[in-house]
C-alpha cells in the first residue's frame, strides 16, 4: 500500500502542475507535504510555494493561492488554505482517511510493502561470555539486537540471529585453573590418562558461579597465576584432551542458564554459535592472508595494515596472531565472517556492541574487505550503543558499588512491578505475580529501546515501571484497556467478526487524530527497518497510545446509540489493538489479558 503522506504529496503535486508550477517548469517537485508543525492551525502543510517563489519571480502567496484554487473539490483535502507569506495549510478529508484505513485493515501487514530487494541479514548480538555472569552491559546488546531482528524480519528480510558466545577466551582457562586448585586429582588434569572422560560435570552451576570470580580475582593480583591461566587457555584451544573435555562440561552447565536468562527477556537466537566454532578455520584464513600478501610479521606478531589515505585519526594495523601464535578477539571475529559467508552468504552482517568498540570494528571491517573475506557488496554494519547509567549519571552499579548482574536487575524490576500491580488491584497473589513478570519485561525493554541506541540512558526504576508517561507499562495498559472494552462489547452480545464491522469517517477531532496516527504505521515501520531503529517504533506507539486515550476520554463507545457508528468505533479499536500488539511484538514484549 502506498504511504499516506506520499499519496497526499501526489495530490498536491498534481495541483502545482495544474497551476503551471510543475516539475518541468520548477526544476523540482514543489508539492511535498509534511505533518504540520502548527497542529493548532492545520494537520498537514506544504511549503512548495515558498520554495518556488524565486524561480517564478512571484510572491509566494500568489502561487499558493493559485494552487489552493486547484485543490477545490479535492477528494484528499477537506481544506487547503493559502496563508501569508505563502504556506498551504491543509486538512485531510475524513472520507479519504476512512478509505485509507479501510484498505489498511484488509491489507497484509497493515499496508507495509515488501522491500524492493529483500536482504539476507545476520545479526551478531548478545555476546554473552560462557561461565561469566551476564551483567547490565549485556542487556542492551540483547534487547536492541532482538528488536532489530524482529523489525527487519517483519519488514520482509531474511534474518538470522547469532548469539556469538564468548566461549574460547581466558575465562575458560581461569575456570580450569580454579577447578584444578579445588580438585587437583580429577582425571582431566592427568596427562597420562587415555580413557573416556566422565559424562557428569565435576561441578554445578553454583560452583561455576564461585570458581570463575575467585580465579579472576586471583589472576588480577598474581601475574604468575594469570600466566598459568593463559597457558591453560592455550592448551585447551590447541586440543589438550582433558581440557577440551572440561570445556564441554563448562558449556553444558553454563548454556542452559544463559538460555534461561535470555528467555526471560524474550530474546531468542537462531544460532548459539560462539568463538570456539571458528577455531579450526583460523589456520586457513591466516594462510590466505599471507598468500594474498596482506598479512606480514611486525615485531613478531602477524598483522594486516588497515589505514587509509583519508584517515584523520590513526588506525593501527589489525593484529591477527600474537607473537606466541595465539589468536585474539579480532581473529575470531574475522574467522566468524569467513564462516558466515560460507554458510549463509548474507548481504549484510550487523553487530551490536558497546559504542567504545568503534575503532575495533573499523579495523575488523577494513581487514575483512581488504583480505576479501567478504564480497565488495557485502554490507558490514556496526551499531554501537551507549551505557546504562544510574541516577548519578555513572555506569549502573549495585547499591554497594559492585557490577550489576543482569539477573538481579530483572528480578528487582519484577519485584517493583509486583509491588505496583498489587497497589489498588484485586488480584490473587499468583495472578499478580504472573502479570508483574510480563509487565516488568515491558518496563525493561521499553526503557531501553525508547532511547536512540547510541545514547547513554539513565536506568530509572521508578519511571520505567510507571503506568503513566513514555513507558512500557503505559503502552500495555492502553492495550489492556482496549481489550477490556472489546470483551465487554462481546459480553453485551456484540460480534467482533470483521465482516460486520464497517469503518466510518471520523466524527470528531480526537478520533481523526487517532486515525491519522494509525495511517502512519507503514511509513514508520519501513523507516524503523531501514534505519535499524527500534526507538521509532516506541515513539510511534507512544503517540498512538496517547491519541487513543485522548479519544477514549471524549467518546462514549459502548453506549453509542447509532449501531453503525458503534460498530465503526469497534472496528477502529480492533485496528488500534492489532497495530499496538504488532509493534510491541517487534520490540520483544507482549501484553497480558488483564492488569
Ligand atoms: N563477548 C564480548 C563481550 O562480552 C562481546 C562480543 C561482541 N561481538 C563481537 N562479534 N565481537 O565483551
Coordinates of N, CA, C and O in Angstrom, one line a residue, residues 176-259:
X176 N 39.3 -23.5 34.4 CA 40.1 -24.8 34.5 C 41.1 -24.7 35.7 O 41.3 -25.6 36.5
X177 N 41.8 -23.5 35.8 CA 42.8 -23.4 36.9 C 42.1 -23.4 38.2 O 42.6 -24.0 39.2
X178 N 41.0 -22.7 38.3 CA 40.3 -22.7 39.6 C 39.8 -24.1 40.0 O 39.9 -24.5 41.2
X179 N 39.4 -24.8 39.0 CA 38.9 -26.2 39.3 C 40.1 -27.1 39.7 O 40.0 -27.9 40.7
X180 N 41.2 -26.9 39.1 CA 42.4 -27.7 39.4 C 42.8 -27.4 40.9 O 43.3 -28.4 41.5
X181 N 42.7 -26.2 41.3 CA 43.0 -25.9 42.7 C 42.1 -26.6 43.7 O 42.5 -27.1 44.7
X182 N 40.8 -26.6 43.3 CA 39.8 -27.3 44.2 C 39.9 -28.8 44.2 O 39.8 -29.4 45.2
X183 N 40.1 -29.3 43.0 CA 40.1 -30.8 42.8 C 41.2 -31.2 42.0 O 41.0 -31.7 40.8
X184 N 42.5 -31.2 42.5 CA 43.6 -31.4 41.7 C 43.7 -32.9 41.2 O 44.4 -33.2 40.2
X185 N 42.9 -33.8 41.8 CA 43.0 -35.2 41.4 C 42.1 -35.6 40.3 O 42.1 -36.8 39.9
X186 N 41.4 -34.7 39.8 CA 40.4 -35.1 38.7 C 41.2 -35.6 37.5 O 42.3 -35.1 37.2
X187 N 40.7 -36.6 36.8 CA 41.4 -37.2 35.7 C 41.7 -36.2 34.6 O 42.7 -36.4 33.8
X188 N 40.9 -35.1 34.5 CA 41.2 -34.1 33.4 C 42.6 -33.5 33.5 O 43.1 -33.0 32.5
X189 N 43.1 -33.6 34.7 CA 44.5 -33.0 34.9 C 45.6 -34.0 34.8 O 46.8 -33.6 34.9
X190 N 45.2 -35.2 34.5 CA 46.2 -36.3 34.4 C 46.6 -36.5 33.0 O 45.8 -37.0 32.2
X191 N 47.8 -36.0 32.6 CA 48.2 -36.0 31.2 C 48.4 -37.4 30.6 O 48.3 -37.7 29.4
X192 N 48.5 -38.4 31.6 CA 48.8 -39.8 31.1 C 47.4 -40.5 30.9 O 47.4 -41.6 30.4
X193 N 46.3 -39.9 31.3 CA 45.0 -40.5 31.2 C 44.6 -40.7 29.7 O 44.6 -39.7 29.0
X194 N 44.2 -41.9 29.4 CA 43.8 -42.1 28.0 C 42.4 -42.6 27.8 O 41.9 -42.7 26.7
X195 N 41.7 -42.8 29.0 CA 40.3 -43.4 28.9 C 39.3 -42.3 28.5 O 39.6 -41.2 28.2
X196 N 38.0 -42.8 28.6 CA 36.9 -41.8 28.4 C 36.8 -40.9 29.6 O 37.0 -41.4 30.7
X197 N 36.3 -39.7 29.4 CA 36.1 -38.8 30.5 C 34.6 -39.0 31.0 O 33.8 -39.3 30.1
X198 N 34.4 -38.7 32.2 CA 33.1 -38.9 32.8 C 32.1 -38.0 32.0 O 32.4 -36.9 31.6
X199 N 30.8 -38.5 31.9 CA 29.8 -37.7 31.3 C 29.3 -36.6 32.2 O 28.8 -35.5 31.8
X200 N 29.3 -36.9 33.5 CA 28.8 -35.9 34.5 C 29.9 -34.8 34.7 O 31.0 -35.1 34.9
X201 N 29.5 -33.6 34.8 CA 30.4 -32.5 35.0 C 30.9 -32.6 36.5 O 30.1 -32.9 37.4
X202 N 32.2 -32.2 36.7 CA 32.7 -32.3 38.1 C 32.3 -31.0 38.9 O 32.9 -30.7 39.9
X203 N 31.4 -30.2 38.5 CA 30.9 -29.0 39.2 C 29.5 -28.7 38.8 O 29.0 -29.2 37.8
X204 N 28.9 -27.9 39.7 CA 27.5 -27.4 39.4 C 27.5 -26.0 38.9 O 28.6 -25.3 38.9
X205 N 26.4 -25.5 38.5 CA 26.3 -24.1 38.1 C 26.7 -23.2 39.3 O 27.4 -22.2 39.1
X206 N 26.2 -23.6 40.5 CA 26.6 -22.8 41.6 C 28.1 -22.8 41.8 O 28.7 -21.7 42.2
X207 N 28.7 -23.9 41.7 CA 30.2 -24.0 41.8 C 30.8 -23.0 40.8 O 31.7 -22.2 41.1
X208 N 30.3 -23.1 39.6 CA 30.9 -22.3 38.5 C 30.8 -20.8 38.9 O 31.7 -20.0 38.6
X209 N 29.7 -20.5 39.5 CA 29.5 -19.1 39.9 C 30.5 -18.6 41.0 O 30.7 -17.4 41.1
X210 N 31.1 -19.6 41.6 CA 32.2 -19.2 42.6 C 33.6 -19.3 42.0 O 34.4 -18.5 42.2
X211 N 33.7 -20.4 41.2 CA 35.1 -20.7 40.6 C 35.6 -19.5 39.8 O 36.7 -19.0 39.9
X212 N 34.7 -19.0 38.9 CA 35.2 -18.0 37.9 C 35.6 -16.7 38.7 O 36.8 -16.2 38.5
X213 N 34.7 -16.2 39.5 CA 35.1 -14.9 40.2 C 36.4 -15.0 41.0 O 37.3 -14.1 41.0
X214 N 36.5 -16.1 41.7 CA 37.7 -16.4 42.5 C 39.0 -16.4 41.7 O 39.9 -15.7 42.0
X215 N 38.9 -17.2 40.6 CA 40.1 -17.3 39.8 C 40.4 -16.0 39.1 O 41.6 -15.6 38.9
X216 N 39.4 -15.3 38.7 CA 39.6 -14.0 38.0 C 40.2 -13.0 39.0 O 41.1 -12.3 38.6
X217 N 39.8 -13.0 40.2 CA 40.3 -12.1 41.2 C 41.8 -12.4 41.4 O 42.7 -11.5 41.4
X218 N 42.1 -13.7 41.6 CA 43.4 -14.1 41.8 C 44.4 -13.7 40.7 O 45.5 -13.3 40.9
X219 N 43.9 -13.9 39.4 CA 44.7 -13.6 38.3 C 45.0 -12.1 38.2 O 46.1 -11.7 37.6
X220 N 44.2 -11.3 38.8 CA 44.5 -9.9 38.7 C 45.5 -9.5 39.7 O 46.3 -8.5 39.6
X221 N 45.6 -10.3 40.8 CA 46.6 -10.0 41.8 C 47.9 -10.7 41.6 O 49.0 -10.2 42.0
X222 N 47.9 -11.8 40.9 CA 49.0 -12.6 40.8 C 49.4 -12.9 39.3 O 48.7 -13.7 38.7
X223 N 50.4 -12.2 38.8 CA 50.8 -12.4 37.4 C 51.1 -13.8 37.0 O 50.9 -14.3 35.9
X224 N 51.7 -14.5 38.0 CA 52.1 -15.9 37.8 C 50.9 -16.8 37.5 O 50.8 -17.6 36.6
X225 N 49.9 -16.5 38.3 CA 48.6 -17.3 38.2 C 48.0 -17.0 36.8 O 47.5 -17.8 36.2
X226 N 48.0 -15.7 36.5 CA 47.4 -15.3 35.2 C 48.2 -16.0 34.0 O 47.5 -16.5 33.1
X227 N 49.5 -16.1 34.1 CA 50.3 -16.8 33.1 C 49.8 -18.2 33.0 O 49.7 -18.8 31.9
X228 N 49.6 -18.8 34.1 CA 49.2 -20.2 34.1 C 47.8 -20.4 33.5 O 47.5 -21.3 32.7
X229 N 46.9 -19.4 33.7 CA 45.6 -19.5 33.1 C 45.7 -19.3 31.6 O 44.9 -19.9 30.9
X230 N 46.6 -18.4 31.2 CA 46.7 -18.2 29.8 C 47.3 -19.5 29.1 O 46.8 -19.9 28.0
X231 N 48.2 -20.1 29.8 CA 48.7 -21.4 29.3 C 47.6 -22.4 29.2 O 47.5 -23.1 28.2
X232 N 46.8 -22.5 30.2 CA 45.7 -23.4 30.2 C 44.7 -23.1 29.1 O 44.3 -24.1 28.4
X233 N 44.5 -21.9 28.8 CA 43.6 -21.5 27.7 C 44.2 -21.9 26.4 O 43.5 -22.5 25.5
X234 N 45.5 -21.7 26.3 CA 46.2 -22.1 25.0 C 46.1 -23.6 24.8 O 45.8 -24.1 23.7
X235 N 46.3 -24.3 25.9 CA 46.3 -25.8 25.8 C 44.9 -26.3 25.4 O 44.7 -27.2 24.6
X236 N 43.9 -25.7 26.0 CA 42.5 -26.0 25.7 C 42.2 -25.7 24.2 O 41.7 -26.6 23.5
X237 N 42.7 -24.5 23.8 CA 42.4 -24.2 22.4 C 43.1 -25.1 21.4 O 42.6 -25.4 20.4
X238 N 44.2 -25.6 21.9 CA 45.0 -26.4 20.9 C 44.8 -27.9 21.1 O 45.6 -28.7 20.7
X239 N 43.8 -28.2 21.8 CA 43.3 -29.6 21.7 C 43.7 -30.5 22.9 O 43.5 -31.8 22.7
X240 N 44.3 -30.0 24.0 CA 44.6 -30.9 25.1 C 43.3 -31.6 25.5 O 42.3 -31.0 25.8
X241 N 43.3 -32.9 25.5 CA 42.1 -33.7 25.6 C 41.3 -33.4 26.9 O 40.1 -33.2 26.9
X242 N 42.0 -33.4 28.0 CA 41.3 -33.2 29.3 C 40.7 -31.8 29.4 O 39.6 -31.7 29.9
X243 N 41.4 -30.9 28.9 CA 40.9 -29.5 28.9 C 39.7 -29.3 28.0 O 38.8 -28.6 28.3
X244 N 39.8 -30.0 26.8 CA 38.6 -29.9 25.9 C 37.4 -30.5 26.6 O 36.3 -30.0 26.4
X245 N 37.6 -31.6 27.3 CA 36.5 -32.3 28.0 C 35.9 -31.4 29.1 O 34.7 -31.3 29.2
X246 N 36.8 -30.7 29.8 CA 36.3 -29.7 30.8 C 35.6 -28.6 30.1 O 34.5 -28.1 30.6
X247 N 36.1 -28.1 28.9 CA 35.4 -27.0 28.2 C 34.0 -27.4 27.9 O 33.0 -26.7 28.1
X248 N 33.8 -28.7 27.5 CA 32.5 -29.2 27.1 C 31.6 -29.2 28.4 O 30.4 -28.8 28.3
X249 N 32.1 -29.6 29.5 CA 31.3 -29.5 30.7 C 30.9 -28.1 31.1 O 29.8 -27.9 31.5
X250 N 31.9 -27.2 30.9 CA 31.6 -25.8 31.3 C 30.4 -25.3 30.4 O 29.5 -24.7 30.8
X251 N 30.5 -25.6 29.1 CA 29.4 -25.2 28.1 C 28.1 -25.8 28.6 O 27.1 -25.1 28.6
X252 N 28.1 -27.1 28.9 CA 26.9 -27.8 29.2 C 26.2 -27.3 30.5 O 25.0 -27.3 30.6
X253 N 27.0 -26.8 31.4 CA 26.5 -26.3 32.6 C 26.0 -24.9 32.5 O 25.0 -24.4 33.0
X254 N 26.8 -24.1 31.7 CA 26.6 -22.7 31.6 C 25.5 -22.3 30.6 O 24.7 -21.4 30.9
X255 N 25.4 -23.0 29.5 CA 24.5 -22.6 28.4 C 23.0 -22.6 28.8 O 22.3 -21.6 28.5
X256 N 22.5 -23.7 29.5 CA 21.1 -23.7 29.9 C 20.8 -22.4 30.7 O 19.7 -21.9 30.6
X257 N 21.7 -22.0 31.6 CA 21.5 -20.8 32.4 C 21.4 -19.6 31.6 O 20.5 -18.7 31.7
X258 N 22.3 -19.5 30.6 CA 22.3 -18.3 29.7 C 21.0 -18.3 28.9 O 20.3 -17.2 28.8
X259 N 20.6 -19.5 28.5 CA 19.3 -19.5 27.7 C 18.1 -19.1 28.5 O 17.2 -18.5 28.0

